[in-house]
mmCIF file of C-alpha atoms in Angstrom:
data_model
loop_
_atom_site.group_PDB
_atom_site.id
_atom_site.type_symbol
_atom_site.label_atom_id
_atom_site.label_comp_id
_atom_site.label_asym_id
_atom_site.label_seq_id
_atom_site.Cartn_x
_atom_site.Cartn_y
_atom_site.Cartn_z
ATOM 1 C CA UNK A 19 130.932 89.722 55.998
ATOM 2 C CA UNK A 20 131.292 86.916 58.213
ATOM 3 C CA UNK A 21 131.830 83.310 57.640
ATOM 4 C CA UNK A 22 131.001 80.346 60.315
ATOM 5 C CA UNK A 23 132.014 76.802 59.064
ATOM 6 C CA UNK A 24 131.180 73.495 61.312
ATOM 7 C CA UNK A 25 131.144 69.819 60.742
ATOM 8 C CA UNK A 26 129.816 66.819 62.317
ATOM 9 C CA UNK A 27 130.661 62.891 61.598
ATOM 10 C CA UNK A 28 127.239 61.202 61.158
ATOM 11 C CA UNK A 29 127.160 57.487 61.265
ATOM 12 C CA UNK A 30 124.403 57.097 58.294
ATOM 13 C CA UNK A 31 125.131 57.041 54.696
ATOM 14 C CA UNK A 32 125.565 59.826 52.581
ATOM 15 C CA UNK A 33 122.225 59.553 50.976
ATOM 16 C CA UNK A 34 120.474 59.234 54.071
ATOM 17 C CA UNK A 35 122.187 62.544 55.519
ATOM 18 C CA UNK A 36 121.730 64.099 52.376
ATOM 19 C CA UNK A 37 118.140 63.549 51.884
ATOM 20 C CA UNK A 38 117.156 64.168 55.357
ATOM 21 C CA UNK A 39 118.757 67.887 55.300
ATOM 22 C CA UNK A 40 117.997 68.746 51.696
ATOM 23 C CA UNK A 41 113.874 68.124 53.061
ATOM 24 C CA UNK A 42 113.004 71.585 54.131
ATOM 25 C CA UNK A 43 110.279 69.744 55.868
ATOM 26 C CA UNK A 44 112.659 68.099 58.848
ATOM 27 C CA UNK A 45 114.520 71.868 59.334
ATOM 28 C CA UNK A 46 112.428 72.561 62.362
ATOM 29 C CA UNK A 47 113.438 69.142 64.060
ATOM 30 C CA UNK A 48 117.023 70.105 64.311
ATOM 31 C CA UNK A 49 117.310 73.922 64.151
ATOM 32 C CA UNK A 50 116.013 75.221 67.052
ATOM 33 C CA UNK A 51 116.522 78.731 65.885
ATOM 34 C CA UNK A 52 113.819 78.592 63.221
ATOM 35 C CA UNK A 53 109.692 78.366 63.994
ATOM 36 C CA UNK A 54 108.809 78.426 60.582
ATOM 37 C CA UNK A 55 110.548 76.564 57.635
ATOM 38 C CA UNK A 56 108.324 75.887 54.453
ATOM 39 C CA UNK A 57 108.267 75.634 50.952
ATOM 40 C CA UNK A 58 106.757 78.129 48.773
ATOM 41 C CA UNK A 59 106.663 77.610 45.462
ATOM 42 C CA UNK A 60 105.866 74.439 42.879
ATOM 43 C CA UNK A 61 109.453 72.997 44.114
ATOM 44 C CA UNK A 62 109.901 71.500 47.626
ATOM 45 C CA UNK A 63 113.708 70.682 47.124
ATOM 46 C CA UNK A 64 116.542 70.892 44.437
ATOM 47 C CA UNK A 65 117.456 73.460 42.132
ATOM 48 C CA UNK A 66 115.244 76.628 42.140
ATOM 49 C CA UNK A 67 113.530 75.374 45.287
ATOM 50 C CA UNK A 68 112.744 78.400 47.651
ATOM 51 C CA UNK A 69 111.520 77.911 51.605
ATOM 52 C CA UNK A 70 110.053 81.000 53.837
ATOM 53 C CA UNK A 71 111.922 80.632 57.193
ATOM 54 C CA UNK A 72 111.410 82.805 60.519
ATOM 55 C CA UNK A 73 113.162 82.644 63.519
ATOM 56 C CA UNK A 74 114.080 83.914 66.795
ATOM 57 C CA UNK A 75 118.173 85.446 67.126
ATOM 58 C CA UNK A 76 119.431 87.513 69.805
ATOM 59 C CA UNK A 77 115.857 88.648 71.030
ATOM 60 C CA UNK A 78 114.980 89.935 67.024
ATOM 61 C CA UNK A 79 112.470 88.283 64.950
ATOM 62 C CA UNK A 80 114.024 87.384 61.466
ATOM 63 C CA UNK A 81 111.933 86.547 58.239
ATOM 64 C CA UNK A 82 113.441 85.899 55.044
ATOM 65 C CA UNK A 83 113.250 83.662 51.844
ATOM 66 C CA UNK A 84 115.792 81.360 50.733
ATOM 67 C CA UNK A 85 116.523 79.680 47.402
ATOM 68 C CA UNK A 86 118.424 76.600 46.416
ATOM 69 C CA UNK A 87 121.387 78.066 44.179
ATOM 70 C CA UNK A 88 122.961 74.787 43.695
ATOM 71 C CA UNK A 89 122.057 71.266 44.539
ATOM 72 C CA UNK A 90 124.225 68.182 43.359
ATOM 73 C CA UNK A 91 122.726 65.064 44.721
ATOM 74 C CA UNK A 92 124.319 63.564 47.528
ATOM 75 C CA UNK A 93 127.097 66.513 47.500
ATOM 76 C CA UNK A 94 126.122 69.585 48.552
ATOM 77 C CA UNK A 95 123.572 72.145 48.191
ATOM 78 C CA UNK A 96 123.846 75.796 48.462
ATOM 79 C CA UNK A 97 121.113 78.340 49.381
ATOM 80 C CA UNK A 98 120.924 82.309 49.252
ATOM 81 C CA UNK A 99 118.883 84.592 51.148
ATOM 82 C CA UNK A 100 116.322 86.662 48.902
ATOM 83 C CA UNK A 101 115.337 89.038 51.793
ATOM 84 C CA UNK A 102 116.010 90.255 55.336
ATOM 85 C CA UNK A 103 119.576 89.541 56.718
ATOM 86 C CA UNK A 104 121.997 88.499 53.387
ATOM 87 C CA UNK A 105 123.191 85.014 53.559
ATOM 88 C CA UNK A 106 124.407 82.288 51.882
ATOM 89 C CA UNK A 107 124.420 78.575 53.228
ATOM 90 C CA UNK A 108 126.222 75.854 51.790
ATOM 91 C CA UNK A 109 125.663 71.773 52.946
ATOM 92 C CA UNK A 110 127.934 69.361 52.226
ATOM 93 C CA UNK A 111 128.417 65.562 52.518
ATOM 94 C CA UNK A 112 131.297 63.776 52.225
ATOM 95 C CA UNK A 113 131.071 59.835 52.442
ATOM 96 C CA UNK A 114 133.641 58.365 54.886
ATOM 97 C CA UNK A 115 135.536 54.944 54.402
ATOM 98 C CA UNK A 116 133.856 53.453 57.206
ATOM 99 C CA UNK A 117 130.281 54.364 55.861
ATOM 100 C CA UNK A 118 129.504 57.591 58.148
ATOM 101 C CA UNK A 119 129.088 60.763 56.369
ATOM 102 C CA UNK A 120 131.038 64.038 56.960
ATOM 103 C CA UNK A 121 128.584 66.997 57.168
ATOM 104 C CA UNK A 122 129.906 70.297 56.934
ATOM 105 C CA UNK A 123 127.789 73.703 57.094
ATOM 106 C CA UNK A 124 129.210 76.996 56.057
ATOM 107 C CA UNK A 125 127.296 80.308 56.615
ATOM 108 C CA UNK A 126 128.299 83.246 54.806
ATOM 109 C CA UNK A 127 125.965 86.610 55.723
ATOM 110 C CA UNK A 128 126.142 90.167 56.298
ATOM 111 C CA UNK A 129 124.299 92.048 59.533
ATOM 112 C CA UNK A 130 122.559 95.332 57.892
ATOM 113 C CA UNK A 131 123.422 98.217 59.351
ATOM 114 C CA UNK A 132 126.118 100.884 60.548
ATOM 115 C CA UNK A 133 129.540 100.238 61.353
ATOM 116 C CA UNK A 134 128.289 99.623 65.287
ATOM 117 C CA UNK A 135 125.717 97.108 64.025
ATOM 118 C CA UNK A 136 128.972 95.178 62.407
ATOM 119 C CA UNK A 137 130.769 95.713 65.757
ATOM 120 C CA UNK A 138 128.190 94.346 67.308
ATOM 121 C CA UNK A 139 127.819 91.085 65.239
ATOM 122 C CA UNK A 140 131.624 90.625 65.451
ATOM 123 C CA UNK A 141 131.359 90.318 69.541
ATOM 124 C CA UNK A 142 127.713 89.143 70.095
ATOM 125 C CA UNK A 143 125.782 87.692 66.656
ATOM 126 C CA UNK A 144 128.798 85.804 65.469
ATOM 127 C CA UNK A 145 129.032 83.882 68.864
ATOM 128 C CA UNK A 146 125.239 83.167 68.743
ATOM 129 C CA UNK A 147 125.103 81.844 65.244
ATOM 130 C CA UNK A 148 128.119 79.573 65.999
ATOM 131 C CA UNK A 149 126.250 78.120 69.297
ATOM 132 C CA UNK A 150 123.076 77.373 67.284
ATOM 133 C CA UNK A 151 125.424 76.083 64.103
ATOM 134 C CA UNK A 152 126.559 73.282 66.648
ATOM 135 C CA UNK A 153 122.991 72.917 68.354
ATOM 136 C CA UNK A 154 121.778 72.245 65.039
ATOM 137 C CA UNK A 155 124.302 69.751 64.133
ATOM 138 C CA UNK A 156 124.595 67.916 67.349
ATOM 139 C CA UNK A 157 120.590 67.892 66.495
ATOM 140 C CA UNK A 158 120.923 66.424 63.348
ATOM 141 C CA UNK A 159 123.676 63.910 64.520
ATOM 142 C CA UNK A 160 121.122 62.372 67.211
ATOM 143 C CA UNK A 161 117.981 62.182 65.086
ATOM 144 C CA UNK A 162 119.936 60.581 62.123
ATOM 145 C CA UNK A 163 122.023 57.954 64.560
ATOM 146 C CA UNK A 164 118.785 57.714 66.694
ATOM 147 C CA UNK A 165 116.985 56.106 63.331
ATOM 148 C CA UNK A 166 119.260 52.862 62.698
ATOM 149 C CA UNK A 167 116.816 51.557 60.176
ATOM 150 C CA UNK A 168 116.380 54.699 58.558
ATOM 151 C CA UNK A 169 116.760 54.889 54.371
ATOM 152 C CA UNK A 170 115.445 56.825 51.502
ATOM 153 C CA UNK A 171 112.434 55.616 50.680
ATOM 154 C CA UNK A 172 111.451 54.540 46.918
ATOM 155 C CA UNK A 173 109.089 57.287 46.489
ATOM 156 C CA UNK A 174 111.068 59.973 48.121
ATOM 157 C CA UNK A 175 110.383 63.221 46.498
ATOM 158 C CA UNK A 176 113.152 64.408 44.132
#
């Protein structure tokens, strides 16, 4: 299993960052590797919510369902793949003394296949996944910091 951990400081309160990232309707705005990221089932966010995700990685189309298996408001949430590439993704949010938020994304994943598939992962796939992870975090920072009046709406879905 491979692991990627990246973090970024975003100059918004932890509540704003968490609300934005935990809403699956926002994922396509900052994660260019996905072309579909939609809720399936009765819950849109929170423990037990599921999304269907499709994307394009290294010339391959990948489709999976992700289930939220841990959800602590304004602290962290974890999703696990139900099909496709075996993965666990963790988003963690830490309030900083200056009012900004440290956002950390961790991905643990296993590519299916033989020894050669795993070797390919080590050599090529991991670098591509790291690149898209950094790109997603930078996009997220630009989106959130570019909206100085962004706040959690009182009627936001919980």
